[in-house]
Structures are given as structure tokens and as C-alpha cells.
mmCIF file of C-alpha atoms and ligand atoms in Angstrom:
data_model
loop_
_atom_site.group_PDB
_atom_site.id
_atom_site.type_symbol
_atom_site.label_atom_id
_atom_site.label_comp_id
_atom_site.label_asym_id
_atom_site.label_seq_id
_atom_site.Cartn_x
_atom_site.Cartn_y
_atom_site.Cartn_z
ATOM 1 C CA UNK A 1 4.200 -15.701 -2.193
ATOM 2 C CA UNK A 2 7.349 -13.413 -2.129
ATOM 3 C CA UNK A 3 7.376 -9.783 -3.011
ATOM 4 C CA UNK A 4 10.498 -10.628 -5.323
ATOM 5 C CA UNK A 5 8.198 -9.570 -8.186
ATOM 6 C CA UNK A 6 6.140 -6.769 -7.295
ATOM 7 C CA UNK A 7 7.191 -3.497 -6.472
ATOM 8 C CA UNK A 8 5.617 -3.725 -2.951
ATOM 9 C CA UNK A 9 8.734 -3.275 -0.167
ATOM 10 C CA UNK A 10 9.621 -6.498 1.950
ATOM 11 C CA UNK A 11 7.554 -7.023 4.963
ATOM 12 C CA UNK A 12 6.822 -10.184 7.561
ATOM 13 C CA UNK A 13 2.815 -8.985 7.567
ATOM 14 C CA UNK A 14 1.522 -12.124 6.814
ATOM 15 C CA UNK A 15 -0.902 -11.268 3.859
ATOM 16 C CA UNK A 16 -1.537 -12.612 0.367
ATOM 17 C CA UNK A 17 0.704 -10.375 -1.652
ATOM 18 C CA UNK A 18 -2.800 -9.604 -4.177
ATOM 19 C CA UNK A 19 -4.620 -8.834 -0.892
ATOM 20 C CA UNK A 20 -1.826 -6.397 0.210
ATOM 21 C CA UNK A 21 -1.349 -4.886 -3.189
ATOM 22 C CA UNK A 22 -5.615 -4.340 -3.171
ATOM 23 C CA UNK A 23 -5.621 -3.038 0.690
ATOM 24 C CA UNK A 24 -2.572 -0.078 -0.750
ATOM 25 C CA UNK A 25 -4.586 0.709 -3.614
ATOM 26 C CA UNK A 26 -7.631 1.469 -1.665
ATOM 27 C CA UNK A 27 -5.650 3.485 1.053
ATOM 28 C CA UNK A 28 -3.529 6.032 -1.588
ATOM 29 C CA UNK A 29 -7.722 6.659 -2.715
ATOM 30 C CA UNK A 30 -8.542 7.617 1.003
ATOM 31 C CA UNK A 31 -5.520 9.768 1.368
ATOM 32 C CA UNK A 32 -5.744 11.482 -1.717
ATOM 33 C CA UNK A 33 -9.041 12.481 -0.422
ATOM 34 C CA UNK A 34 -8.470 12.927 2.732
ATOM 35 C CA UNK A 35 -5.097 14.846 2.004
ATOM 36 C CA UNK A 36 -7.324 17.144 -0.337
ATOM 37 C CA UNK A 37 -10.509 17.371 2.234
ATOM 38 C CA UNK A 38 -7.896 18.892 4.938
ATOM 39 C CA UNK A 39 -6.908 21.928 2.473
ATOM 40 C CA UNK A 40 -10.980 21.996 1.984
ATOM 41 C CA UNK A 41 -11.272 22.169 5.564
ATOM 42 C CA UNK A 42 -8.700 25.096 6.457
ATOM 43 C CA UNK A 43 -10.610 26.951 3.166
ATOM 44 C CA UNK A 44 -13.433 27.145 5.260
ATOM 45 C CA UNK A 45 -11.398 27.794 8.576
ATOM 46 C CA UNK A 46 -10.031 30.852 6.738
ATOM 47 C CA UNK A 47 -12.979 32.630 4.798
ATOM 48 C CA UNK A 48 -15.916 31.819 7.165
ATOM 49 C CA UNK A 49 -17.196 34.916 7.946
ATOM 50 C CA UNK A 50 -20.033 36.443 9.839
ATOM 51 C CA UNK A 51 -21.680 36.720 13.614
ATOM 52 C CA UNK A 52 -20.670 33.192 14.436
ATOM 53 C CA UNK A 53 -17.057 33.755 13.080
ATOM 54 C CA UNK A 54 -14.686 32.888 16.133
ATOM 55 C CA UNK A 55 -17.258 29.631 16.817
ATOM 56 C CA UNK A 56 -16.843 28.368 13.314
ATOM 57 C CA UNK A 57 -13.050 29.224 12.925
ATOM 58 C CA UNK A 58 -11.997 27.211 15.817
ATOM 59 C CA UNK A 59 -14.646 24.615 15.190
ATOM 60 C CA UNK A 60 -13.358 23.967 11.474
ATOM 61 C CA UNK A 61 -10.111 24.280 12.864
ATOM 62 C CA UNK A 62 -10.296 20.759 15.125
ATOM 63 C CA UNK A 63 -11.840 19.127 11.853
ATOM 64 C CA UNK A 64 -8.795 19.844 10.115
ATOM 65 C CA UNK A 65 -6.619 18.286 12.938
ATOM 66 C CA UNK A 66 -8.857 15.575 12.573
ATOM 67 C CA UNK A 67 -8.197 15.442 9.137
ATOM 68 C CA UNK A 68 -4.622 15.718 9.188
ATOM 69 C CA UNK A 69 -4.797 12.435 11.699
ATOM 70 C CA UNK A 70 -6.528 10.372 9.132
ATOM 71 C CA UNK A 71 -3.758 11.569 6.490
ATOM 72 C CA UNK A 72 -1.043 10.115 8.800
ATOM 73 C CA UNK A 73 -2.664 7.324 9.970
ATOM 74 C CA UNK A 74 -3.924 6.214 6.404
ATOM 75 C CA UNK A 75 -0.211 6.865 4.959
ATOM 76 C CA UNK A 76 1.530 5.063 7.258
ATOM 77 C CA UNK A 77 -0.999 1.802 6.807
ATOM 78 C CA UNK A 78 0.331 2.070 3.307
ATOM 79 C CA UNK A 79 4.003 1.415 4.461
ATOM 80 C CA UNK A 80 2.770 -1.335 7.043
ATOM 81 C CA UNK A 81 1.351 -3.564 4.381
ATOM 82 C CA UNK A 82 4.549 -2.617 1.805
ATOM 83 C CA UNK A 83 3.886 0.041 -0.137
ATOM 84 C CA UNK A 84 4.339 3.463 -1.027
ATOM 85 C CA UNK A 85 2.486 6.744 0.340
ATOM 86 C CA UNK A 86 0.768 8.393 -2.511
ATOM 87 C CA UNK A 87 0.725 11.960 -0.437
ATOM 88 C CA UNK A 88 1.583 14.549 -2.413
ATOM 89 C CA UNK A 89 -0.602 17.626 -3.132
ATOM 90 C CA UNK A 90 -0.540 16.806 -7.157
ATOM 91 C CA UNK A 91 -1.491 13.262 -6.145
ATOM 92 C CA UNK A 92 -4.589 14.244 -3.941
ATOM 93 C CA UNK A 93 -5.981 17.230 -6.430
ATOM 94 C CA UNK A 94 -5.724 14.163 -9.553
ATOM 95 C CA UNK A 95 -7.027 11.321 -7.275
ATOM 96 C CA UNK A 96 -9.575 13.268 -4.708
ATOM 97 C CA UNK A 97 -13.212 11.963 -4.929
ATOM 98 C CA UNK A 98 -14.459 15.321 -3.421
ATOM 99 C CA UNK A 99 -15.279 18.025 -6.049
ATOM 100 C CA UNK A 100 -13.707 21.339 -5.495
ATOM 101 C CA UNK A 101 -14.327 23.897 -2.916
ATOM 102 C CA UNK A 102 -16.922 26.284 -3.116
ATOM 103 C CA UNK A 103 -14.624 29.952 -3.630
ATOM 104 C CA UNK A 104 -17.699 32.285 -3.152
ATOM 105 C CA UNK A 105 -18.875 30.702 0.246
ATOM 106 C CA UNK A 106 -18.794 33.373 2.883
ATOM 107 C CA UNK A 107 -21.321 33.458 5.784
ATOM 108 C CA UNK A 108 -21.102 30.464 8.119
ATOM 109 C CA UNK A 109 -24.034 28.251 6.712
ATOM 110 C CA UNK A 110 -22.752 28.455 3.032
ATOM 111 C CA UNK A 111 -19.637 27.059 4.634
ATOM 112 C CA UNK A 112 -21.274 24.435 6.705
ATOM 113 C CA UNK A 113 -23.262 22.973 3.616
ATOM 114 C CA UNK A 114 -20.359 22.759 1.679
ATOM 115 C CA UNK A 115 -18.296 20.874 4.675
ATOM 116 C CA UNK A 116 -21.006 18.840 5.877
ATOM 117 C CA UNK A 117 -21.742 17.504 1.759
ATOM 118 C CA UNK A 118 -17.551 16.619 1.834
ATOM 119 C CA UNK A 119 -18.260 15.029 5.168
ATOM 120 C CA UNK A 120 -20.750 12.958 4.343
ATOM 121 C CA UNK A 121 -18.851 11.710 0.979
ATOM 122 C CA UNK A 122 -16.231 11.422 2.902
ATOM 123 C CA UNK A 123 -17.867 9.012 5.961
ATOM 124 C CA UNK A 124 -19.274 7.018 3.184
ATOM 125 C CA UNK A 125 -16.669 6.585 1.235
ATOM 126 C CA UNK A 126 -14.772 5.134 4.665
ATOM 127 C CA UNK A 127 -17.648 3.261 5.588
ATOM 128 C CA UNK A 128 -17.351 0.773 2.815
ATOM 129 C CA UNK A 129 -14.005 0.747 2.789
ATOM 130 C CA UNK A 130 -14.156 -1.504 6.277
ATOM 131 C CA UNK A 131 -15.988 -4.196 4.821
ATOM 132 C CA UNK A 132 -13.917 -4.032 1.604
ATOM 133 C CA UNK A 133 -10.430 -4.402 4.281
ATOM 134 C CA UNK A 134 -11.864 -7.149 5.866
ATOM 135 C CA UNK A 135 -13.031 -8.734 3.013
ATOM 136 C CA UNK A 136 -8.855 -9.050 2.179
ATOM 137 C CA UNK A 137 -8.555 -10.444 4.898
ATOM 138 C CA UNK A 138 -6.991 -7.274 7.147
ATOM 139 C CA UNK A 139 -8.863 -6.785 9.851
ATOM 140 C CA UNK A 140 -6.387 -3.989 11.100
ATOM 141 C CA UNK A 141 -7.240 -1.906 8.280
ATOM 142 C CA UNK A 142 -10.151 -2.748 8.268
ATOM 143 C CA UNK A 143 -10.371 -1.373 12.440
ATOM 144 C CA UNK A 144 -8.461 1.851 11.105
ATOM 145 C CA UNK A 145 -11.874 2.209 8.955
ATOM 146 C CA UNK A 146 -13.577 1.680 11.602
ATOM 147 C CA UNK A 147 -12.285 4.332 13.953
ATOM 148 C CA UNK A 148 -12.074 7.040 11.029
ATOM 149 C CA UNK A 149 -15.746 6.690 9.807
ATOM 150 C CA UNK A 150 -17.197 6.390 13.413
ATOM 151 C CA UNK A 151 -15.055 10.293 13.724
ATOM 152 C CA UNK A 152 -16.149 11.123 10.527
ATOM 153 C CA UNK A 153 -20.279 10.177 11.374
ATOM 154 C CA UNK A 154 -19.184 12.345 14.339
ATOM 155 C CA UNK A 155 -18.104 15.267 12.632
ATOM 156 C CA UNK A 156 -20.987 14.857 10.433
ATOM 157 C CA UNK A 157 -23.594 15.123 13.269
ATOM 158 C CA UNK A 158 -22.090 18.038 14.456
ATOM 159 C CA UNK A 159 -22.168 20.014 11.120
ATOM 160 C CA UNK A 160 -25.187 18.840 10.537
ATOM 161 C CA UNK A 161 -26.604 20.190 13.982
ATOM 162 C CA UNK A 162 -25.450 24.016 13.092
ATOM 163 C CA UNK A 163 -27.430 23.729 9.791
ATOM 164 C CA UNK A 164 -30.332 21.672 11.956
ATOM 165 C CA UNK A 165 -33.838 24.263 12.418
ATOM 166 C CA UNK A 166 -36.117 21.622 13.416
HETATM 167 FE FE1 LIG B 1 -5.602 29.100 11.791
#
């Protein structure tokens, strides 16, 4: 099958035109989220407050790279398998599975919650994406899950260890 018809881009990635067309759909929903979890992210890098500030700034701040890595990498799966990068902010705040930001969180544990809930929504939501990419048939994006939710479970832990007291 040729992608005469569709309006998928030409490409010699040998996979079922339906299986690509499935794959892009499920990557624009991660990066919409993701896209919209990094602006979360640098909320909390911004506003956290408190005795543990400069800890917490810098800390949110490599999340946010980490975001911003998924974003690229996610996007740029998209044009791999023929399609089109859904990355614009409009895009992510309509599309985003994450609910909005928290304005009045302050000290560093109000942010933390709030981060570590988007992480964890976030980690799940990439966790059954990989059986859903190899399911298609793509390992690859399937191993791009992979590698982001195995970060994500990372980032988790170590939110989860600030708010940890037993
Ligand atoms: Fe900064």
C-alpha cells in the first residue's frame, strides 16, 4: 500500500500505511502532553518557593530538559513514520491529558505533589503506549517508549522520595 491516498508524506519505512497512520496518532497525544507537561514543569521551576528553594529550582529545572527531550524525540518519530508534528502550544493545551497546573502552589511539597501526580500520568500513559507500538508492528517506537517511561519511572522515584517520610 502507497501513501498516494492519505495525507501521510512519502517514506521507504516499511510499515502498513493503517499501522503508520495509528503509530502518528498516538505520538501527536504524547506530545501534546508532553509539550504541555514541560510548561507545567518550568511553572513549578519558577514559583517554588521556600527553605529548599535553590534544590528544587535546579532539580525541576533538569525535568524540564528532560521534558523538552521527549518533545523532540516524540515529534520527530512523527516525521519518521510520515506524518506531521502536532507541536504547537494551542495543539498541546486542546489535546493534553494532564489537567491544569495548580496556580496557588507555593512551598516546595505543594509543588512536588502536583509534579509527581503529572509524572505519574504521564509514565503511565507512556507505559502502555510500548505495547500499543509494538502491537503495530514498530518496534522502534515502541523502544522510544521504552526509554521515555523507564526516565519518566525515574523522575517519578525521585519526586516521590522528597515527599517520602517513612
Ligand atoms: Fe530558569
Amino acid at each position: 500500500m502507497t501513501a498516494t491516498n492519505s495525507l501521510l508524506h512519502r517514506t521507504r519505512v516499511e510499515l502498513p500505511l493503517q499501522s503508520r497512520e495509528r503509530l502518528i496518532s498516538l505520538l501527536n497525544a504524547t506530545l501534546a502532553t508532553a509539550l504541555d507537561f514541560k510548561t507545567q514543569i518550568k511553572q513549578a521551576h519558577w514559583n517554588v518557593a521556600g527553605p529548599h528553594f535553590i534544590a528544587l529550582h535546579e532539580f525541576f529545572d533538569t525535568l524540564a530538559d528532560e521534558a523538552e527531550a521527549a518533545v523532540d524525540l516524540v515529534a520527530e518519530r512523527v516525521l519518521q513514520l510520515g506524518g506531521t508534528a502536532l507541536g504547537t502550544a494551542k495543539i498541546a493545551a486542546e489535546r493534553s491529558i494532564l489537567g491544569e497546573y495548580p496556580h496557588h502552589a507555593v512551598d516546595g511539597k505543594q509543588h512536588l505533589e502536583a509534579l509527581a501526580e503529572r509524572m505519574a500520568i504521564f509514565a503511565n500513559h507512556l507505559r502502555a503506549q510500548i505495547d500499543e507500538s509494538a502491537k503495530l508492528g514498530d518496534q522502534a517506537t515502541a523502544d522510544i517508549y521504552t526509554e521515555l517511561c523507564r526516565a519518566s519511572d525515574k523522575s517519578l522515584w525521585m519526586l516521590e522520595a522528597h515527599l517520602r517520610t517513612a
